[in-house]
Short mmCIF file of C-alpha atoms in Angstrom, two decimals:
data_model
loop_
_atom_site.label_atom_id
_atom_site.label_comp_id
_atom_site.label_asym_id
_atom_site.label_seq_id
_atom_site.Cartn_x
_atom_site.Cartn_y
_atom_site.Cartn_z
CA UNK A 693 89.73 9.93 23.82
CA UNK A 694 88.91 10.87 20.44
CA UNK A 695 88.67 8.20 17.72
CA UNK A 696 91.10 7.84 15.34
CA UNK A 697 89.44 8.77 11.78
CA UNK A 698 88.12 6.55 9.32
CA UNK A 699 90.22 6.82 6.45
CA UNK A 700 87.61 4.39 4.44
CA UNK A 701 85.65 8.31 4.49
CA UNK A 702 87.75 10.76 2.26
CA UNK A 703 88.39 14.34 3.25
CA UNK A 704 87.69 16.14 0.27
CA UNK A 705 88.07 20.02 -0.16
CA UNK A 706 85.22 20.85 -2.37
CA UNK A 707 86.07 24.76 -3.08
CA UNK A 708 90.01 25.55 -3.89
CA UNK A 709 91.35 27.24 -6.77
CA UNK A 710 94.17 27.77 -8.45
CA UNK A 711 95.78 30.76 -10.66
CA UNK A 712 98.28 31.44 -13.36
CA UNK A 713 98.62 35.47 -14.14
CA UNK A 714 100.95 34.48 -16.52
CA UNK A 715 98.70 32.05 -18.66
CA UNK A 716 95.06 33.37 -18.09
CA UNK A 717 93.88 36.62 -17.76
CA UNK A 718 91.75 37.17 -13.92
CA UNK A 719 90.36 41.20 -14.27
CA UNK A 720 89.14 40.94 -10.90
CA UNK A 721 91.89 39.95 -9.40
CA UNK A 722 93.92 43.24 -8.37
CA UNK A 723 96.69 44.72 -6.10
CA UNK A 724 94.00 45.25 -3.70
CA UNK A 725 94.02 41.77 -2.74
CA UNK A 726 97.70 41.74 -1.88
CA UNK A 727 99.32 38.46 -0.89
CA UNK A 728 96.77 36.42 -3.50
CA UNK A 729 97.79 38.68 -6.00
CA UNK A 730 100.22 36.43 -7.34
CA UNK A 731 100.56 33.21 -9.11
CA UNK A 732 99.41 30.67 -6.89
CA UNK A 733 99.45 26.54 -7.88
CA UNK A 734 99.48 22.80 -7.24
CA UNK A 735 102.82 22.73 -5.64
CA UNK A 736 101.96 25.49 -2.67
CA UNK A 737 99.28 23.44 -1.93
CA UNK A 738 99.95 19.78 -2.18
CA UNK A 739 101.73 20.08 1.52
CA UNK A 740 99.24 21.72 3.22
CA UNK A 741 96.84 18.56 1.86
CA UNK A 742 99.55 16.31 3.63
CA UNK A 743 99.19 18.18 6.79
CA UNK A 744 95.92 18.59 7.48
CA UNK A 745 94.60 14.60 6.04
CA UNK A 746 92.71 16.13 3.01
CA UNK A 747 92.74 12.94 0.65
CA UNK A 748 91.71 14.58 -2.64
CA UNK A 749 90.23 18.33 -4.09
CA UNK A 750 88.06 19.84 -6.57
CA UNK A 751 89.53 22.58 -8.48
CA UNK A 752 86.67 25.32 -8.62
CA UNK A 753 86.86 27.95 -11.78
CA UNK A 754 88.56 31.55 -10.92
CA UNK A 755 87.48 33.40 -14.40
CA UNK A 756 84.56 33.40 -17.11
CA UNK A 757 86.98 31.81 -20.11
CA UNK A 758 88.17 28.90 -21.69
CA UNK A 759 91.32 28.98 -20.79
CA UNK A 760 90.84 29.12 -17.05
CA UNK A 761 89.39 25.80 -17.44
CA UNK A 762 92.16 24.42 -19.85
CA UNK A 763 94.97 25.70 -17.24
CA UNK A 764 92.39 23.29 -14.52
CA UNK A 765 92.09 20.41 -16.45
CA UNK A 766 95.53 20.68 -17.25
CA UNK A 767 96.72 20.81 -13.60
CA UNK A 768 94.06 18.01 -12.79
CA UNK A 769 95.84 15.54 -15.51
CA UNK A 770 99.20 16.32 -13.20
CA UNK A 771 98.05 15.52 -9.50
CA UNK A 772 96.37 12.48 -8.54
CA UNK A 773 94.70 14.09 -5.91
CA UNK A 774 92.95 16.67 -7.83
CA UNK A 775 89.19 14.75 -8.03
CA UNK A 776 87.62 17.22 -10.17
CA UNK A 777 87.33 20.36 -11.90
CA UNK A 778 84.89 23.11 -12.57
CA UNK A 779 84.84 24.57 -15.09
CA UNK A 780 83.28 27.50 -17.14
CA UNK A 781 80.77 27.69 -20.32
CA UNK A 782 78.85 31.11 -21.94
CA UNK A 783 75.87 29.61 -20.25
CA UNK A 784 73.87 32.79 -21.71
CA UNK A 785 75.17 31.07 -24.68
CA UNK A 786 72.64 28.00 -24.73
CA UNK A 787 74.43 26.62 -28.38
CA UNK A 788 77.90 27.28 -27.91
CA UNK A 789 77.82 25.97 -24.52
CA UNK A 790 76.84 22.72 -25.92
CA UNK A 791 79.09 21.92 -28.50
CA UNK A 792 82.02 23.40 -25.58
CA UNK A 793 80.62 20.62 -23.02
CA UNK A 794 80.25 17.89 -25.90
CA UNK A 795 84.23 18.68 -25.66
CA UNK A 796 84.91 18.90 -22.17
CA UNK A 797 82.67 15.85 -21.04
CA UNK A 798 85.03 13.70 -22.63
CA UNK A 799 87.44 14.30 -19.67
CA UNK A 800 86.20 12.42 -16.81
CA UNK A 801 87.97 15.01 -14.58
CA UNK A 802 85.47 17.89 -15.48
CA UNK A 803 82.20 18.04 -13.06
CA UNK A 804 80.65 21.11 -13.29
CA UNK A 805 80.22 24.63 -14.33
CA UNK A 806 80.72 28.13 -12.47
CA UNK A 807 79.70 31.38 -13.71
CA UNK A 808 81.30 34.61 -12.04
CA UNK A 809 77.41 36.29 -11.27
CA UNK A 810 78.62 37.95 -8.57
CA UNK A 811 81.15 40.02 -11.07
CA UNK A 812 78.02 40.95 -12.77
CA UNK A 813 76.77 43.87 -13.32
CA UNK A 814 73.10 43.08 -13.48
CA UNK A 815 72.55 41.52 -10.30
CA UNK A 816 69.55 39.18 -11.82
CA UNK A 817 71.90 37.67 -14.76
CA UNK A 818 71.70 34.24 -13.70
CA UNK A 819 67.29 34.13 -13.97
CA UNK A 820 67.53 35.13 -17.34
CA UNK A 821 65.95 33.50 -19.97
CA UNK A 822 68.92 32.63 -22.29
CA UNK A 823 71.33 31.61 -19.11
CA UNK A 824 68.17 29.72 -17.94
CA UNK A 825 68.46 27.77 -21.52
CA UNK A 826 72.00 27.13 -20.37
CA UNK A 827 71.19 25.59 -17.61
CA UNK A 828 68.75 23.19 -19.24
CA UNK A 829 71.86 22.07 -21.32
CA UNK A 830 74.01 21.95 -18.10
CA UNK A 831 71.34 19.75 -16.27
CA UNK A 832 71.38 17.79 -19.71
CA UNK A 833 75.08 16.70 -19.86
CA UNK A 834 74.12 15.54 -16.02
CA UNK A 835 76.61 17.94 -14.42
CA UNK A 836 75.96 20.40 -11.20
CA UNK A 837 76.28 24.03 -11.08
CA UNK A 838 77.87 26.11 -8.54
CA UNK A 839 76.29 29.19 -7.16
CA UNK A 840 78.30 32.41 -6.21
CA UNK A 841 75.38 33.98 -4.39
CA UNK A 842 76.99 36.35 -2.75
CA UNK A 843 74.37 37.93 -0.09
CA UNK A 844 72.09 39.87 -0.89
CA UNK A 845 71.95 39.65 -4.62
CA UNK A 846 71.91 36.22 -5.55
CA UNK A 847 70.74 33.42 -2.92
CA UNK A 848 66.95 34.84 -3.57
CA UNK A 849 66.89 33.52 -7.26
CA UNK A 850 67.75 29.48 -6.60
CA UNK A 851 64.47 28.47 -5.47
CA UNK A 852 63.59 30.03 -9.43
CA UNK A 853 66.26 28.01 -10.95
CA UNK A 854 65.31 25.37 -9.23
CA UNK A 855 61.62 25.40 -10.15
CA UNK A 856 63.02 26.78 -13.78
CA UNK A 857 65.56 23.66 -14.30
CA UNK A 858 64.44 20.53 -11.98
CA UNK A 859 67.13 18.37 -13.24
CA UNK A 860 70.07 20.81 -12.26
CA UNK A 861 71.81 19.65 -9.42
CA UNK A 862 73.05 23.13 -7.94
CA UNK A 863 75.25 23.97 -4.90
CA UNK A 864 75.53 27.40 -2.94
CA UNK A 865 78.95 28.25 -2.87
CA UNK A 866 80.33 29.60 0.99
CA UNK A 867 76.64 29.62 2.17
CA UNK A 868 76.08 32.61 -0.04
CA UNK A 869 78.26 34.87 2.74
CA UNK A 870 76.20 35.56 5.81
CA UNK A 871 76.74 38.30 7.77
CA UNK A 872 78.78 36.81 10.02
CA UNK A 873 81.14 39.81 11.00
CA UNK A 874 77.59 41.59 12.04
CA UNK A 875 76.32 38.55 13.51
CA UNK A 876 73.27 38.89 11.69
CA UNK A 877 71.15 35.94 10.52
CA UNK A 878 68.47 37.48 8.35
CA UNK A 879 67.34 37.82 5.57
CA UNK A 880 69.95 35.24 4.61
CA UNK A 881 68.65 32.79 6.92
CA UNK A 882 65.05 33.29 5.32
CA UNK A 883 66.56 33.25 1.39
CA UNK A 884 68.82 30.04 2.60
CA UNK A 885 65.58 28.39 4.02
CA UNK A 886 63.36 28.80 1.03
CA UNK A 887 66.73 27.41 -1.45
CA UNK A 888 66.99 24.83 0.84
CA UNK A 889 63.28 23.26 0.52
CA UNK A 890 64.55 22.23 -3.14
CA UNK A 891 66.03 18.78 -3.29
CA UNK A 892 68.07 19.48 -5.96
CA UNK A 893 70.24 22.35 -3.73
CA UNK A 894 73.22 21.72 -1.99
CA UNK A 895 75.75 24.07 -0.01
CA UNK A 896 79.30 24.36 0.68
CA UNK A 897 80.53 24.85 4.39
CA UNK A 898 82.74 27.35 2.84
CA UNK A 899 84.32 30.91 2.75
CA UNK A 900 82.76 31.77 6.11
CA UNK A 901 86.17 33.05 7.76
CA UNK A 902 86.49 35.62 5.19
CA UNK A 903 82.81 36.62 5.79
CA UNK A 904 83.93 37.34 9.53
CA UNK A 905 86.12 39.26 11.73
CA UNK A 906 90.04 39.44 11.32
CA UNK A 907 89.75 37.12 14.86
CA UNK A 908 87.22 34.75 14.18
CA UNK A 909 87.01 31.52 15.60
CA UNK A 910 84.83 28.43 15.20
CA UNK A 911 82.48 30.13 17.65
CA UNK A 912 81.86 32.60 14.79
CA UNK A 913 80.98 30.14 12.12
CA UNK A 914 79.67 27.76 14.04
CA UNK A 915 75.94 28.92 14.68
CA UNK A 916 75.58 29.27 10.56
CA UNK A 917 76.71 26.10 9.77
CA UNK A 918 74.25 24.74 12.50
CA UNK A 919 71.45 26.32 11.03
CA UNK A 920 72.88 25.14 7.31
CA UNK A 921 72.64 21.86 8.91
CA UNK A 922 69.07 21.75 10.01
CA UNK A 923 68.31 22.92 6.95
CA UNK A 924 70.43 21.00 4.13
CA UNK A 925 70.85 17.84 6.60
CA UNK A 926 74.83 17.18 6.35
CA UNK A 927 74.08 15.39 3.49
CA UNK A 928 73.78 18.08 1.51
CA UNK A 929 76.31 20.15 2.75
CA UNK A 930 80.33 19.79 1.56
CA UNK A 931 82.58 21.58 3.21
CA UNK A 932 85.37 23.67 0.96
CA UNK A 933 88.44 25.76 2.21
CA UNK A 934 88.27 28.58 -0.66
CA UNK A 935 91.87 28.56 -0.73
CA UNK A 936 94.16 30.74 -1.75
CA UNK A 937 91.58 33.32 -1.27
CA UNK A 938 91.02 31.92 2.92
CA UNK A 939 94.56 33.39 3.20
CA UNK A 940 93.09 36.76 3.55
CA UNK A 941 91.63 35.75 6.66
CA UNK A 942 93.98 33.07 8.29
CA UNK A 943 95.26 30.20 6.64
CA UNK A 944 94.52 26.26 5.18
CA UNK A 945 95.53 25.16 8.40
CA UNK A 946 93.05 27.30 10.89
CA UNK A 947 90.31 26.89 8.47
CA UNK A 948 90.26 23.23 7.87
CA UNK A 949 90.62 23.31 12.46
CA UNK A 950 88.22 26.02 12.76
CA UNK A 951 85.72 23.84 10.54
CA UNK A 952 86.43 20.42 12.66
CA UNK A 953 85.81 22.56 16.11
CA UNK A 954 82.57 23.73 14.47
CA UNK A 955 81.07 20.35 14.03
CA UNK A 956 82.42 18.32 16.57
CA UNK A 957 79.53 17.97 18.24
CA UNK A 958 78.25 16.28 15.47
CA UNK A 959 77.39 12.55 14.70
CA UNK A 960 80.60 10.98 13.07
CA UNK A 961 78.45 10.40 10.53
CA UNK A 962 77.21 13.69 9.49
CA UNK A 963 81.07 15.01 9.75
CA UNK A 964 81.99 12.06 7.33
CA UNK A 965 79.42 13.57 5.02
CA UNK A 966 80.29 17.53 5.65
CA UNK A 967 83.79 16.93 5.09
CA UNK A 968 84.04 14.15 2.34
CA UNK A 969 81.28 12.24 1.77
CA UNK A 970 78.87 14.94 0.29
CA UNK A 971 81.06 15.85 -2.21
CA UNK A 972 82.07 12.33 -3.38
CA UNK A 973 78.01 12.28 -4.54
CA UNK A 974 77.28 15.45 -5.32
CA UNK A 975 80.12 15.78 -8.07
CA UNK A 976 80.48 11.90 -8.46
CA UNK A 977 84.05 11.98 -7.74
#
């Protein structure tokens, strides 16, 4: 029989967002994208949370402006189990970023930064030198960056950050998309290897069931997040549902399940630190 789980270790959802298309402007979010193409908030959801154990989330940026991160931190201040938010800066912006986090480091609730690279045009954005000056002022103010490296544009350039900006505590967001739905493993499992020799990287266990096929199972996901884990070691390695946009591909439900199936052949303690623990650390929650 199964244990009954430890709720001394938190659940946390590293990776969910929320959106407002009433109060913040999202360009990339179109028609195209049909049922998330909406406004989508707290109350949708705080049940799912209830349903599936998650104790507390991190609210993860969904646009390049201010007021994204105002609506976040605004939302945060109205549900205890929002843990943390983050947030957005002109990180190619070294000055301006500053006096913006001098501001926003006064809410204990803001964690981080996110930068929309994959929305990019130029592919290398995030290694140049004036966002690399950003980062400097990011590692600074002692907060973490998260890294949309979308495969194959994006995971090769952490191992430069992280030789560029030691301090910077940086995490791959949804294992930089593998080819899952191909069932390919390189060159992402070659990129992912040389990120992962850096200390300072981390990686979320996240947005893998959109990176698959419409029936994907933990089956699918499971061989990359084994291979994340011999790399990262579970302790550096949070697991995030990417909800609203995991609706695309199933649901809160079947992803947070999927997930568990994945690892249960896991040490208790390396699921405590996959699916809570990690992120607790990592974003000092």
């Amino acid at each position: 029989m199964e244990p009954l789980p430890d709720k001394t270790k938190p659940r946390i959802d590293a990776h969910q967002h929320f959106w407002n298309l009433e109060k913040v402007a999202y360009p990339w979010l179109t028609a195209g994208f049909g049922p998330i193409y909406r406004t989508i908030e707290a109350p949708e959801l705080e049940p799912l949370l209830r349903e599936n154990g998650i104790d507390r989330t991190v609210i993860v940026q969904a646009m390049d402006s201010y007021e994204d991160t105002d609506y976040m931190l605004e939302t945060a201040a109205q549900y205890d189990w929002v843990a943390g938010v983050v947030g957005w800066v002109p990180l190619n912006k070294p000055d301006e970023a500053a006096r913006r986090l001098e501001l926003y480091t006064r809410n204990p609730l803001f964690k981080g930064v996110r930068h929309l690279i994959h929305e990019e045009k130029d592919p290398d954005w995030v290694v140049q030198d004036t966002v690399v000056e950003g980062l400097k002022v990011l590692a600074a103010f002692g907060l973490t960056f998260d890294v949309v490296a979308v495969f194959p544009n994006h995971l090769k350039h952490v191992p430069a950050l992280a030789e560029k900006v030691p301090g910077l505590r940086m995490v791959i967001d949804h294992l930089a998309k593998p080819q899952i739905k191909e069932q390919r493993m390189e060159p992402w499992a070659g990129e992912l290897k040389a990120a992962a020799a850096y200390p300072n990287v981390y990686a979320k266990v996240s947005g893998l069931n959109t990176a698959a096929a419409d029936n994907w199972s933990a089956s699918d996901i499971k061989p990359y997040i084994d291979y994340a884990i011999d790399l990262f070691g579970a302790d550096r390695l949070m697991f995030g549902s990417d909800w609203p946009v995991a609706n695309l591909a199933g649901d809160y439900g079947r992803v947070w399940a999927e997930t568990n199936l994945a690892l249960q052949d896991r040490p208790q303690a390396e699921r405590d630190a996959i699916l809570g623990g990690t992120a607790v650390s990592f974003y000092n929650l």
